[in-house]
Short mmCIF file of C-alpha atoms in Angstrom, two decimals:
data_model
loop_
_atom_site.label_atom_id
_atom_site.label_comp_id
_atom_site.label_asym_id
_atom_site.label_seq_id
_atom_site.Cartn_x
_atom_site.Cartn_y
_atom_site.Cartn_z
CA MET A 27 0.00 0.00 0.00
CA VAL A 28 1.26 3.45 -0.89
CA GLN A 29 1.82 6.05 1.81
CA VAL A 30 1.49 9.84 1.88
CA GLY A 31 4.66 11.36 0.49
CA ASP A 32 5.55 8.36 -1.69
CA VAL A 33 6.82 9.32 -5.15
CA ILE A 34 6.43 6.71 -7.87
CA THR A 35 8.60 7.26 -10.95
CA PHE A 36 8.71 5.48 -14.29
CA GLN A 37 9.56 6.18 -17.93
CA LYS A 38 7.82 5.57 -21.23
CA PHE A 39 9.20 5.74 -24.77
CA PHE A 40 6.44 6.56 -27.29
CA THR A 41 6.64 4.91 -30.71
CA THR A 42 4.92 5.54 -34.03
CA GLU A 43 3.05 2.27 -33.47
CA ASP A 44 1.73 3.56 -30.10
CA VAL A 45 0.31 6.64 -31.85
CA ARG A 46 -1.15 4.56 -34.70
CA LEU A 47 -2.88 2.13 -32.33
CA PHE A 48 -4.23 4.94 -30.14
CA SER A 49 -5.56 6.70 -33.26
CA GLU A 50 -7.32 3.50 -34.24
CA ILE A 51 -8.84 2.97 -30.79
CA SER A 52 -9.75 6.57 -29.98
CA GLY A 53 -10.57 7.94 -33.42
CA ASP A 54 -8.18 10.83 -32.72
CA GLU A 55 -6.73 11.02 -36.22
CA GLY A 56 -5.59 14.62 -36.47
CA SER A 57 -3.09 15.08 -39.28
CA HIS A 58 -0.31 15.73 -36.71
CA HIS A 59 -0.88 12.16 -35.45
CA ILE A 60 -0.79 10.67 -38.97
CA HIS A 61 1.74 12.72 -40.98
CA PRO A 62 5.30 13.04 -39.66
CA ASP A 63 6.95 16.44 -39.27
CA GLU A 64 10.20 17.41 -41.02
CA GLU A 65 12.12 15.34 -38.43
CA GLY A 66 9.98 12.25 -39.06
CA ARG A 67 8.10 12.51 -35.76
CA LEU A 68 4.41 12.35 -34.95
CA ILE A 69 2.79 14.26 -32.11
CA VAL A 70 1.60 11.82 -29.46
CA GLN A 71 -2.08 12.28 -28.58
CA GLY A 72 -2.58 14.23 -25.35
CA LEU A 73 -4.79 11.54 -23.91
CA LEU A 74 -2.22 8.87 -24.76
CA THR A 75 0.35 10.90 -22.82
CA ALA A 76 -2.23 11.22 -20.01
CA THR A 77 -2.23 7.43 -19.61
CA LEU A 78 1.14 7.72 -17.86
CA PRO A 79 -0.16 8.76 -14.43
CA THR A 80 -3.10 6.38 -14.77
CA LYS A 81 -0.55 3.53 -14.85
CA VAL A 82 0.20 4.23 -11.19
CA GLY A 83 -3.51 4.27 -10.36
CA GLY A 84 -3.93 0.94 -12.11
CA GLU A 85 -0.99 -0.63 -10.28
CA HIS A 86 -2.56 0.34 -6.93
CA ASN A 87 -6.19 -0.45 -7.88
CA VAL A 88 -7.35 3.15 -7.69
CA LEU A 89 -10.88 3.75 -8.96
CA ALA A 90 -10.51 7.28 -10.29
CA ARG A 91 -13.10 9.87 -9.29
CA ASN A 92 -11.38 12.99 -10.53
CA MET A 93 -8.51 13.60 -12.94
CA ASN A 94 -7.11 16.88 -14.18
CA PHE A 95 -4.48 17.42 -16.81
CA GLU A 96 -2.57 20.48 -17.93
CA PHE A 97 -0.90 19.82 -21.26
CA ILE A 98 2.18 22.07 -21.31
CA ARG A 99 3.98 21.12 -24.54
CA PRO A 100 3.72 18.46 -27.22
CA VAL A 101 5.17 14.99 -26.87
CA TYR A 102 6.67 13.45 -29.99
CA THR A 103 7.35 9.89 -31.03
CA ASN A 104 10.78 8.80 -29.82
CA ASP A 105 10.52 11.08 -26.77
CA VAL A 106 11.27 9.45 -23.43
CA ILE A 107 8.84 10.74 -20.83
CA GLU A 108 9.49 10.40 -17.12
CA CYS A 109 6.37 10.54 -14.95
CA LYS A 110 6.51 11.24 -11.21
CA VAL A 111 3.38 10.69 -9.17
CA LYS A 112 3.32 11.93 -5.57
CA ILE A 113 0.78 10.62 -3.07
CA GLU A 114 -0.59 13.74 -1.38
CA GLN A 115 -3.39 12.31 0.77
CA LEU A 116 -4.52 8.87 1.87
CA SER A 117 -7.25 8.34 4.42
CA GLU A 118 -8.94 5.19 5.59
CA GLU A 119 -12.69 4.86 5.69
CA GLU A 120 -14.92 1.91 6.54
CA LYS A 121 -14.72 0.01 3.22
CA LYS A 122 -12.15 2.00 1.30
CA TYR A 123 -9.16 4.29 1.22
CA VAL A 124 -9.49 7.76 -0.28
CA ILE A 125 -6.42 8.84 -2.21
CA SER A 126 -5.24 11.96 -4.00
CA SER A 127 -2.04 12.62 -5.87
CA THR A 128 -0.23 15.09 -8.07
CA PHE A 129 1.97 14.27 -11.03
CA SER A 130 4.47 15.81 -13.40
CA CYS A 131 5.79 14.37 -16.67
CA ARG A 132 9.04 15.56 -18.27
CA ASN A 133 10.72 14.78 -21.57
CA GLN A 134 14.35 13.82 -22.07
CA ARG A 135 15.26 17.54 -22.13
CA ASN A 136 13.78 17.86 -18.60
CA GLU A 137 10.92 20.02 -19.91
CA VAL A 138 7.52 19.59 -18.26
CA VAL A 139 5.07 18.27 -20.84
CA LEU A 140 2.13 17.38 -18.60
CA LYS A 141 1.10 18.00 -15.01
CA GLY A 142 -1.99 17.55 -12.91
CA GLY A 143 -3.53 15.30 -10.33
CA PHE A 144 -6.02 12.57 -9.66
CA SER A 145 -8.12 11.36 -6.77
CA GLY A 146 -10.18 8.30 -6.16
CA ILE A 147 -10.74 5.33 -3.91
CA ILE A 148 -9.09 2.01 -3.25
CA ARG A 149 -11.48 -0.69 -2.08
CA LYS A 150 -10.44 -2.72 0.93
#
């Protein structure tokens, strides 16, 4: 079980195939997700990038109640994104734990690309 103050960190490398599959599933087929730029990169969908902090929720069986995202700058294929999730609050109730966290995601140049938070419950 996570504790208040815990910081969970992991990295994700986004590929062209990730963007293609997410386009197929979500229907988000903006031209910037389909046609590479002059460097051969695609822009990764914002909601695909937003799956990074939800990975931590999934690993700890969090049923999300609230999620907020601030998309700071684009993420491109071949970027390596490091996501840090900090547990801000955790309280125990009769049949559940109530949890809230903040997160920040940075690219390989240490630039913030996404930040926000989520809250929810963990069933006992």
